[in-house]
Coordinates of C-alpha atoms in Angstrom, one line a residue:
Chain J
M1 CA 3.4 34.1 -25.4
S2 CA 3.3 31.5 -22.6
V3 CA 6.4 32.9 -21.0
L4 CA 5.9 34.5 -17.6
R5 CA 7.1 38.1 -17.4
P6 CA 7.5 40.1 -14.2
L7 CA 6.3 43.5 -15.3
D8 CA 3.7 42.8 -17.9
K9 CA 0.8 43.6 -15.5
L10 CA 0.0 46.4 -13.2
P11 CA 0.3 45.5 -9.5
G12 CA -2.8 45.2 -7.4
L13 CA -3.3 47.6 -4.4
N14 CA -1.4 46.3 -1.4
T15 CA -1.4 42.8 -3.0
A16 CA 1.5 40.4 -3.1
T17 CA 1.2 37.2 -5.2
I18 CA 3.5 34.2 -5.0
L19 CA 3.5 31.3 -7.4
L20 CA 4.6 27.9 -6.1
V21 CA 5.6 25.4 -8.8
G22 CA 6.1 21.7 -8.0
T23 CA 4.7 18.2 -8.5
D24 CA 4.0 17.5 -4.8
D25 CA 0.6 18.9 -4.5
V26 CA 0.1 18.0 -0.9
L27 CA 3.3 19.7 0.2
L28 CA 2.5 22.9 -1.8
Q29 CA -0.9 23.1 -0.3
Q30 CA 0.5 22.7 3.2
L31 CA 3.1 25.4 2.6
A32 CA 0.5 27.7 1.2
G33 CA -1.6 27.2 4.3
S34 CA 1.3 28.0 6.6
M35 CA 2.1 31.1 4.6
L36 CA -1.4 32.4 4.9
K37 CA -1.4 31.9 8.6
E38 CA 1.3 34.5 9.0
D39 CA 0.5 38.0 10.0
C40 CA 1.2 40.3 7.1
A41 CA 0.3 43.9 6.3
S42 CA -0.1 43.1 2.6
E43 CA -2.8 40.9 1.2
L44 CA -1.3 37.6 0.2
K45 CA -2.3 35.4 -2.7
V46 CA -0.8 32.0 -3.3
H47 CA -1.0 30.3 -6.7
L48 CA -0.2 26.6 -6.9
A49 CA 0.9 25.1 -10.2
K50 CA 2.1 21.6 -11.1
S51 CA 4.3 23.0 -13.9
L52 CA 4.7 25.8 -16.4
P53 CA 3.4 27.1 -18.7
L54 CA 0.2 28.2 -16.9
P55 CA -3.1 28.0 -18.6
S56 CA -3.4 31.1 -20.6
N57 CA -7.2 31.8 -20.5
V58 CA -7.1 32.8 -16.8
N59 CA -7.1 36.3 -15.4
R60 CA -4.4 36.3 -12.8
P61 CA -2.7 39.0 -10.9
R62 CA 0.9 40.0 -11.4
I63 CA 3.3 37.4 -9.9
D64 CA 5.8 38.8 -7.6
L65 CA 7.8 35.8 -6.6
I66 CA 8.1 32.3 -8.1
V67 CA 9.3 29.4 -5.9
F68 CA 10.2 26.2 -7.7
V69 CA 9.9 23.3 -5.3
V70 CA 12.1 20.2 -5.9
N71 CA 11.5 17.1 -3.9
L72 CA 14.9 15.4 -3.5
H73 CA 13.1 12.0 -3.3
S74 CA 11.9 12.3 -6.9
Q75 CA 13.7 12.7 -10.2
H76 CA 10.3 13.4 -11.7
S77 CA 10.0 16.6 -9.7
L78 CA 13.4 17.8 -10.7
R79 CA 12.7 17.2 -14.4
N80 CA 9.4 19.0 -14.0
V81 CA 11.1 22.1 -12.6
E82 CA 13.8 22.0 -15.2
E83 CA 11.2 22.0 -18.0
S84 CA 9.1 24.7 -16.3
L85 CA 12.1 27.0 -16.1
H86 CA 12.1 27.4 -19.9
H87 CA 8.8 29.2 -19.6
V88 CA 10.1 32.0 -17.4
D89 CA 11.4 35.2 -18.8
A90 CA 15.0 36.0 -18.0
S91 CA 14.2 39.2 -16.2
F92 CA 12.4 37.2 -13.5
F93 CA 15.7 35.9 -12.4
L94 CA 16.7 39.3 -11.0
G95 CA 15.6 38.3 -7.5
K96 CA 12.1 37.2 -8.1
V97 CA 12.8 33.5 -8.4
S98 CA 13.9 31.1 -5.7
F99 CA 14.4 27.4 -5.4
L100 CA 13.2 25.2 -2.5
A101 CA 14.5 21.7 -2.0
T102 CA 12.6 19.4 0.3
G103 CA 13.2 16.0 1.6
A104 CA 16.9 16.4 2.5
G105 CA 16.3 15.1 6.0
Q106 CA 15.6 11.5 4.8
E107 CA 18.9 10.6 3.1
S108 CA 17.9 7.1 2.3
H109 CA 15.0 8.3 0.2
C110 CA 16.9 10.9 -1.8
S111 CA 17.4 10.1 -5.4
V112 CA 18.4 13.6 -6.5
H113 CA 21.8 14.6 -5.3
R114 CA 22.1 17.8 -3.3
N115 CA 24.7 19.1 -5.7
T116 CA 22.3 18.8 -8.6
V117 CA 20.0 21.3 -7.1
V118 CA 22.9 23.5 -6.0
K119 CA 24.1 23.6 -9.6
L120 CA 20.7 24.3 -10.9
A121 CA 20.2 27.3 -8.6
H122 CA 23.7 28.5 -9.4
T123 CA 23.0 28.3 -13.1
Y124 CA 19.9 30.5 -12.7
R125 CA 21.7 32.8 -10.2
S126 CA 18.9 32.4 -7.7
P127 CA 18.8 31.5 -4.0
L128 CA 18.3 27.9 -2.9
L129 CA 16.5 27.2 0.3
F130 CA 16.4 23.8 2.0
C131 CA 13.4 22.8 4.1
D132 CA 11.7 19.6 5.0
L133 CA 8.1 20.7 4.2
E134 CA 6.7 17.7 5.9
V135 CA 7.8 18.8 9.3
E136 CA 5.5 21.4 10.6
G137 CA 8.0 23.5 12.6
F138 CA 10.4 23.8 9.6
R139 CA 7.5 24.6 7.3
T140 CA 6.3 27.4 9.5
T141 CA 9.8 29.0 9.6
M142 CA 10.1 28.7 5.9
A143 CA 6.7 30.2 5.4
Q144 CA 7.8 33.2 7.5
R145 CA 10.9 33.6 5.3
L146 CA 8.9 33.3 2.1
V147 CA 6.3 35.9 3.3
R148 CA 9.1 38.3 4.0
M149 CA 10.8 37.7 0.7
L150 CA 7.5 38.1 -1.1
Q151 CA 6.8 41.4 0.5
I152 CA 10.2 42.7 -0.6
C153 CA 9.7 41.3 -4.2
A154 CA 6.3 43.0 -4.3
G155 CA 7.9 46.3 -3.3
H156 CA 6.1 46.6 -0.1
V157 CA 9.2 47.1 2.0
P158 CA 10.6 50.6 1.6
G159 CA 14.2 50.8 0.8
V160 CA 14.8 47.2 -0.2
S161 CA 14.2 45.8 -3.7
A162 CA 14.2 42.3 -5.0
L163 CA 17.7 42.8 -6.6
N164 CA 19.1 44.1 -3.2
L165 CA 17.7 41.0 -1.5
L166 CA 19.3 38.8 -4.2
S167 CA 22.8 40.2 -3.6
L168 CA 22.3 39.9 0.2
L169 CA 21.2 36.3 -0.2
R170 CA 24.0 35.2 -2.5
S171 CA 26.4 33.1 -0.5
T172 CA 30.2 33.1 -1.0
E173 CA 30.7 31.1 -4.1
N174 CA 32.2 27.7 -3.5
P175 CA 35.5 27.8 -5.4
S176 CA 34.8 24.4 -7.0
L177 CA 31.5 25.6 -8.4
E178 CA 33.1 28.5 -10.1
D179 CA 34.9 26.1 -12.4
L180 CA 31.6 24.8 -13.8
Chain C
M1 CA -3.3 -37.0 29.1
D2 CA -0.2 -37.7 27.0
E3 CA 2.7 -35.4 27.7
T4 CA 3.0 -34.2 24.1
V5 CA -0.7 -33.3 24.0
A6 CA -0.4 -31.4 27.3
E7 CA 2.6 -29.5 25.9
F8 CA 0.7 -28.8 22.8
F9 CA -2.2 -27.4 24.8
R10 CA 0.2 -25.3 26.9
R11 CA 1.8 -23.8 23.8
T12 CA -1.4 -23.1 22.0
I13 CA -3.0 -21.4 25.0
L14 CA 0.2 -19.4 25.7
K15 CA 0.0 -17.9 22.2
I16 CA -3.4 -16.3 22.9
P17 CA -3.1 -12.7 24.1
I18 CA -4.7 -12.2 27.5
T19 CA -7.1 -9.6 26.1
E20 CA -8.6 -12.3 23.8
M21 CA -8.4 -15.2 26.1
M22 CA -12.1 -15.2 27.2
T23 CA -13.3 -14.7 23.6
V24 CA -11.2 -17.5 22.2
L25 CA -12.1 -20.0 25.0
K26 CA -15.8 -19.2 24.6
A27 CA -15.6 -19.7 20.8
W28 CA -13.9 -23.1 21.5
D29 CA -16.7 -24.1 23.7
F30 CA -14.9 -27.0 25.3
L31 CA -14.8 -25.5 28.8
S32 CA -18.2 -24.4 30.0
E33 CA -19.0 -21.1 31.8
N34 CA -18.9 -22.9 35.1
H35 CA -15.4 -24.4 34.4
L36 CA -14.1 -21.0 33.4
Q37 CA -15.4 -19.4 36.5
T38 CA -13.2 -21.6 38.6
V39 CA -10.1 -20.1 37.0
N40 CA -8.6 -16.8 38.1
F41 CA -8.0 -14.8 35.0
R42 CA -6.2 -12.0 36.8
Q43 CA -3.1 -13.9 37.6
R44 CA 0.2 -13.9 35.7
K45 CA -0.1 -15.5 32.2
E46 CA 2.1 -18.5 32.9
S47 CA 0.1 -19.5 36.0
L48 CA -3.2 -18.9 34.1
V49 CA -2.1 -21.1 31.3
Q50 CA -1.0 -23.8 33.8
D51 CA -4.5 -23.7 35.4
L52 CA -6.2 -23.9 32.1
V53 CA -4.1 -26.9 31.0
L54 CA -4.9 -28.7 34.2
L55 CA -8.6 -28.0 33.6
C56 CA -8.3 -29.4 30.1
E57 CA -6.6 -32.5 31.5
E58 CA -9.4 -33.0 34.1
K59 CA -12.0 -32.8 31.3
R60 CA -10.1 -35.4 29.3
A61 CA -9.4 -33.1 26.4
S62 CA -8.0 -34.9 23.3
L63 CA -5.6 -33.9 20.6
N64 CA -8.5 -33.1 18.3
D65 CA -9.8 -30.6 20.9
A66 CA -6.4 -29.0 20.9
A67 CA -6.3 -28.9 17.2
L68 CA -9.7 -27.2 17.2
L69 CA -8.4 -24.6 19.6
D70 CA -5.5 -24.0 17.3
I71 CA -7.9 -23.5 14.3
I72 CA -9.8 -20.9 16.4
Y73 CA -6.7 -19.1 17.3
T74 CA -5.6 -18.9 13.7
Q75 CA -9.1 -17.7 12.7
F76 CA -8.6 -14.8 15.0
H77 CA -5.1 -14.2 13.8
R78 CA -5.4 -15.0 10.1
H79 CA -3.1 -12.1 9.2
Q80 CA -0.2 -13.9 10.7
K81 CA -0.1 -16.4 7.8
V82 CA 0.5 -15.8 4.1
W83 CA -2.4 -17.3 2.0
D84 CA -2.1 -18.7 -1.5
V85 CA -5.2 -19.2 -3.7
F86 CA -6.0 -22.4 -5.5
Q87 CA -8.6 -22.9 -8.2
M88 CA -10.2 -26.2 -9.0
S89 CA -12.0 -27.1 -12.2
R90 CA -14.2 -29.9 -13.4
R91 CA -14.1 -31.6 -16.8
P92 CA -16.3 -29.9 -19.2
G93 CA -19.8 -31.4 -19.2
E94 CA -19.3 -33.2 -15.9
D95 CA -22.4 -33.4 -13.7
I96 CA -22.2 -31.5 -10.5
D97 CA -23.9 -33.4 -7.6
L98 CA -25.2 -31.7 -4.6
F99 CA -22.3 -30.9 -2.2
D100 CA -22.4 -32.9 1.0
M101 CA -20.1 -31.4 3.6
E102 CA -19.8 -34.5 5.7
Q103 CA -19.0 -36.6 2.8
F104 CA -16.3 -34.1 1.7
K105 CA -14.7 -34.2 5.1
S106 CA -14.6 -37.9 5.5
S107 CA -13.3 -38.4 1.9
F108 CA -10.6 -35.7 2.4
K109 CA -9.5 -37.3 5.7
K110 CA -9.5 -40.8 4.2
I111 CA -7.3 -39.8 1.3
L112 CA -4.7 -38.2 3.5
Q113 CA -4.7 -41.0 6.0
R114 CA -4.3 -43.6 3.3
A115 CA -1.3 -41.9 1.8
L116 CA 0.4 -40.9 5.1
K117 CA -0.3 -42.9 8.2
N118 CA 0.7 -40.1 10.5
V119 CA -1.5 -37.1 9.8
T120 CA -3.9 -35.1 12.0
V121 CA -6.8 -33.6 10.2
S122 CA -9.3 -31.3 11.9
F123 CA -12.3 -29.4 10.6
R124 CA -14.3 -26.4 11.7
D125 CA -17.3 -25.1 9.7
T126 CA -17.9 -21.4 9.3
E127 CA -20.5 -19.3 7.6
E128 CA -20.9 -19.0 3.9
N129 CA -20.6 -22.8 3.5
A130 CA -16.9 -22.6 4.2
V131 CA -14.8 -25.1 6.2
W132 CA -11.4 -24.5 7.8
I133 CA -9.2 -27.5 7.7
R134 CA -6.1 -28.0 9.8
I135 CA -3.5 -30.6 8.8
A136 CA -0.5 -31.6 10.8
W137 CA 1.9 -33.7 8.7
G138 CA 4.0 -36.6 9.9
T139 CA 5.9 -39.3 8.0
Q140 CA 5.9 -43.0 7.8
Y141 CA 7.9 -43.3 11.0
R142 CA 7.3 -40.0 12.8
K143 CA 4.2 -38.6 14.5
P144 CA 2.7 -35.5 13.1
N145 CA 4.4 -32.2 13.8
Q146 CA 1.7 -30.2 15.5
Y147 CA 3.7 -27.0 15.4
K148 CA 3.9 -26.7 11.6
P149 CA 0.3 -27.2 10.4
V150 CA -1.2 -26.3 7.1
Y151 CA -4.5 -24.5 7.0
V152 CA -7.0 -24.7 4.2
V153 CA -10.1 -22.6 3.9
Y154 CA -12.5 -24.1 1.3
Y155 CA -15.6 -22.4 0.1
S156 CA -17.8 -25.3 -0.9
Q157 CA -20.0 -23.4 -3.3
T158 CA -17.0 -22.2 -5.2
P159 CA -14.0 -23.8 -6.8
Y160 CA -11.6 -21.8 -4.6
A161 CA -9.5 -22.9 -1.7
F162 CA -7.1 -20.7 0.3
V163 CA -4.0 -22.4 1.7
A164 CA -1.6 -21.1 4.4
S165 CA 1.4 -23.3 4.6
S166 CA 4.3 -23.3 6.8
L167 CA 7.6 -24.2 5.1
L168 CA 6.9 -27.8 4.3
K169 CA 6.2 -27.7 0.5
S170 CA 6.6 -31.4 -0.2
N171 CA 3.1 -32.2 1.0
L172 CA 1.3 -29.7 -1.2
P173 CA 0.7 -32.1 -4.2
L174 CA -0.9 -34.6 -1.8
L175 CA -3.0 -31.8 -0.3
G176 CA -4.1 -30.7 -3.8
Q177 CA -5.1 -34.2 -4.8
A178 CA -7.1 -34.7 -1.6
L179 CA -8.9 -31.5 -2.1
T180 CA -9.7 -32.1 -5.7
V181 CA -10.9 -35.7 -5.3
A182 CA -12.9 -35.0 -2.1
S183 CA -14.7 -32.1 -3.7
K184 CA -15.3 -34.0 -6.9
H185 CA -13.2 -31.8 -9.1
H186 CA -10.8 -32.8 -11.8
Q187 CA -7.9 -30.5 -11.6
I188 CA -6.3 -27.9 -9.2
V189 CA -4.2 -25.0 -10.2
K190 CA -2.3 -22.5 -8.1
M191 CA -3.3 -18.9 -8.9
D192 CA -0.7 -16.1 -9.0
L193 CA -2.3 -14.4 -6.0
R194 CA -0.9 -14.3 -2.5
S195 CA -1.5 -12.1 0.5
R196 CA -1.8 -12.0 4.3
Y197 CA -5.3 -10.7 4.1
L198 CA -7.6 -13.5 3.6
D199 CA -10.7 -11.3 3.4
S200 CA -9.2 -9.3 0.7
L201 CA -8.2 -12.4 -1.3
K202 CA -11.8 -13.5 -0.9
A203 CA -13.1 -10.2 -2.1
I204 CA -10.9 -10.3 -5.2
V205 CA -11.6 -13.8 -6.1
F206 CA -15.3 -13.7 -5.6
K207 CA -15.5 -10.2 -7.3
Q208 CA -17.0 -8.6 -4.2
Y209 CA -14.6 -5.7 -3.9
N210 CA -16.5 -3.3 -6.1
Q211 CA -19.5 -2.9 -3.8
N212 CA -19.9 0.4 -2.1
F213 CA -21.7 0.0 1.1
E214 CA -21.9 3.6 2.2
T215 CA -25.0 5.6 1.2
H216 CA -24.0 7.4 -1.9
N217 CA -24.8 11.1 -1.8
S218 CA -24.8 11.7 -5.6
T219 CA -25.5 15.4 -5.3
T220 CA -22.0 16.1 -3.8
P221 CA -19.7 17.2 -6.6
L222 CA -16.9 14.9 -7.7
Q223 CA -14.1 16.9 -6.1
E224 CA -15.4 16.7 -2.6
R225 CA -16.0 13.0 -2.6
S226 CA -12.7 11.8 -3.7
L227 CA -9.4 11.0 -2.1
G228 CA -9.2 13.5 0.8
L229 CA -7.3 16.1 -1.3
D230 CA -9.6 19.0 -1.1
I231 CA -9.8 20.8 -4.4
N232 CA -12.6 23.0 -3.0
I233 CA -10.3 25.3 -1.3
V234 CA -10.8 26.2 2.3
D235 CA -8.9 29.5 1.8
S236 CA -9.9 31.5 -1.2
R237 CA -6.4 33.1 -1.3
I238 CA -5.0 29.8 -2.6
I239 CA -5.6 29.3 -6.3
H240 CA -4.8 26.1 -8.1
E241 CA -3.6 26.9 -11.6
N242 CA -4.0 23.4 -12.8
R243 CA -7.5 22.9 -11.6
V244 CA -8.7 21.4 -14.8
E245 CA -5.9 18.9 -14.9
K246 CA -6.4 17.9 -11.3
E247 CA -10.1 17.3 -12.0
R248 CA -9.2 15.1 -14.9
I249 CA -6.8 13.1 -12.8
Q250 CA -9.5 12.6 -10.1
R251 CA -12.0 11.5 -12.7
V252 CA -9.6 9.1 -14.3
T253 CA -8.6 7.7 -11.0
Q254 CA -12.2 7.2 -9.9
E255 CA -13.0 5.5 -13.2
I256 CA -10.2 3.0 -12.7
F257 CA -10.3 2.4 -9.0
G258 CA -13.9 3.3 -8.1
D259 CA -15.2 4.8 -4.9
Y260 CA -15.0 1.8 -2.8
P261 CA -12.2 0.7 -0.4
Q262 CA -9.6 -1.4 -2.2
P263 CA -8.8 -4.9 -1.2
R264 CA -5.7 -5.2 0.8
L265 CA -2.5 -6.6 -0.8
E266 CA 1.1 -6.2 0.3
F267 CA 2.9 -6.5 -2.9
A268 CA 2.9 -7.0 -6.6
Q269 CA 5.8 -8.7 -8.4
Y270 CA 6.7 -8.5 -12.1
K271 CA 9.2 -10.9 -13.5
L272 CA 10.5 -9.4 -16.8
E273 CA 11.9 -11.7 -19.4
T274 CA 12.0 -9.2 -22.2
K275 CA 14.9 -8.2 -24.4
F276 CA 16.7 -5.0 -23.5
K277 CA 15.7 -2.1 -25.7
S278 CA 18.1 0.8 -25.9
D279 CA 18.2 4.1 -27.8
L280 CA 22.0 4.0 -28.0
N281 CA 23.3 1.8 -30.7
R282 CA 26.2 0.5 -28.7
G283 CA 26.0 -0.7 -25.2
I284 CA 26.8 -3.8 -23.2
L285 CA 23.2 -4.7 -22.7
A286 CA 22.0 -4.1 -26.2
E287 CA 22.3 -6.5 -29.0
R288 CA 21.8 -9.6 -26.9
E289 CA 19.6 -12.4 -27.9
E290 CA 18.7 -13.7 -24.5
P291 CA 16.1 -11.8 -22.6
L292 CA 17.2 -9.5 -19.7
R293 CA 16.0 -11.1 -16.5
C294 CA 14.8 -8.6 -14.0
L295 CA 12.4 -8.6 -11.1
V296 CA 10.3 -5.5 -10.1
K297 CA 8.5 -5.7 -6.8
F298 CA 6.2 -3.1 -5.4
S299 CA 5.5 -3.4 -1.6
S300 CA 3.3 -1.4 0.6
P301 CA 1.1 -1.9 3.7
H302 CA -1.8 -1.4 1.4
L303 CA -0.7 -1.6 -2.2
L304 CA -3.9 -0.8 -4.1
E305 CA -4.7 2.3 -2.0
A306 CA -1.1 3.5 -2.6
L307 CA -1.5 3.0 -6.3
K308 CA -4.8 4.8 -6.2
S309 CA -3.2 7.9 -4.6
L310 CA -0.2 8.0 -6.9
A311 CA -1.7 10.2 -9.6
P312 CA -3.5 12.6 -7.3
A313 CA -0.4 13.1 -5.3
G314 CA 1.5 14.1 -8.4
I315 CA 4.0 11.2 -8.3
A316 CA 2.7 9.5 -11.5
D317 CA 0.7 10.4 -14.5
A318 CA -2.9 9.3 -14.9
P319 CA -4.0 6.9 -16.2
L320 CA -1.6 4.4 -14.6
S321 CA -0.1 1.5 -16.5
P322 CA -2.7 -1.3 -17.0
L323 CA -0.1 -3.7 -15.5
L324 CA -0.8 -2.0 -12.2
T325 CA -4.5 -1.4 -12.5
C326 CA -5.5 -4.9 -13.6
I327 CA -4.5 -6.5 -10.3
P328 CA -7.9 -6.9 -8.7
N329 CA -9.6 -7.6 -12.1
K330 CA -7.3 -10.4 -13.1
G331 CA -6.9 -11.6 -9.6
M332 CA -3.1 -11.8 -9.9
N333 CA -0.2 -10.1 -8.1
Y334 CA 2.5 -12.2 -9.7
F335 CA 3.2 -11.4 -13.3
K336 CA 5.6 -12.8 -15.9
I337 CA 6.1 -10.4 -18.8
R338 CA 7.6 -11.6 -22.0
D339 CA 8.1 -10.1 -25.4
K340 CA 5.1 -10.6 -27.7

């Protein structure tokens, strides 16, 4: 019962909720702050979690989009995301999950290979975004993208659904990845 | 004045940054206000230094005065040296006479001069019953090298001495002996503690680091006081799912590290001499009788503050390994780990 399901709650009026999952608390908080600064017609809520499953005794709104944040500098953050993925229902992966890799800018500090995250995103058929969350400019741009994605996933954009967005975001498959 | 002494003066004064020149010279107190007024402090540094050296020559400054200036410069720039900590002990049951600073100094100097003809020893008293000692070493046939001195800071009411040496290690036993005998101790041991920050070493060794000098507002809830990561959210639209866990981590971290600023160390080094343990039954490293030799070194501009922020930042689980958290308590930052 600790599995997250996309449709097990009724949506709130004009509310869109995003769940950010990752070990780097400071970065998540900064990203949340940047997202809330954006102008948005919907009411935004940002939930921050270190890992899944979430504590069960809490009354929380329906989650429209989950973003798993992997810090390429830390194997620990990758393992944390991999374990958290087990607690998400399969139907979430129809466009309501996204991966975000941070820290690619500092090559020398990276202990997780870029391909590892690419493979992970490919396995779960979800988009992978790269952004150095520590740089304010990049973070603001990413926040804007996430707000737009969140609005679509919450159904606030007429004519576009989460599944539409997923097929739009899917990049041409790299032939070598198809062999995996 | 001897040419070598004049050169020593020149090089010592040249080291002092212009912004500190007045302060250092005033602390030195060899050149009076009137003398200093005759020098133009706004000229280029080389000319200023030349003028000052000439002034020292006029006033018949000696090698000892130059050594004293060197001590004062080092006191202002103590972070430029790496300090080791030595602990002395007495035989159990030995009577402790009243400490006489002058007797200590003359005894210390005599011991060194008896062993090595060519040695320059200078002293400067400071507060807290401490004395800074500068030693320039020579050999039987060579005059002391003034450019590679050893500094010792000895706190007379304690068995501790802090030593900053340049690369000459061969004279350390003699130094240890002189310190021990002059201060009426029996034995001297080098502690596994080393840092650039003399004040932090003092705080660790004298157990003064756990004093919180700020006025403590105990009505502020735990979250707001700690570590700068605001759990009390500015924006109510941000919800922390793991609030309980975060509070636990903050609490555990505070229990271990306390509220006070940590003493400053740059590294911790762990020498492992343990046997390699592996889950796999076969492997090149498993099934060896000899221990695996491995060195793990943690470096940081401020190691203990970095360790304190590991768990709240999500990089490590709380509580941290006791090997890391015992550093100020045990007064060590070099460890040797063996199998039990």
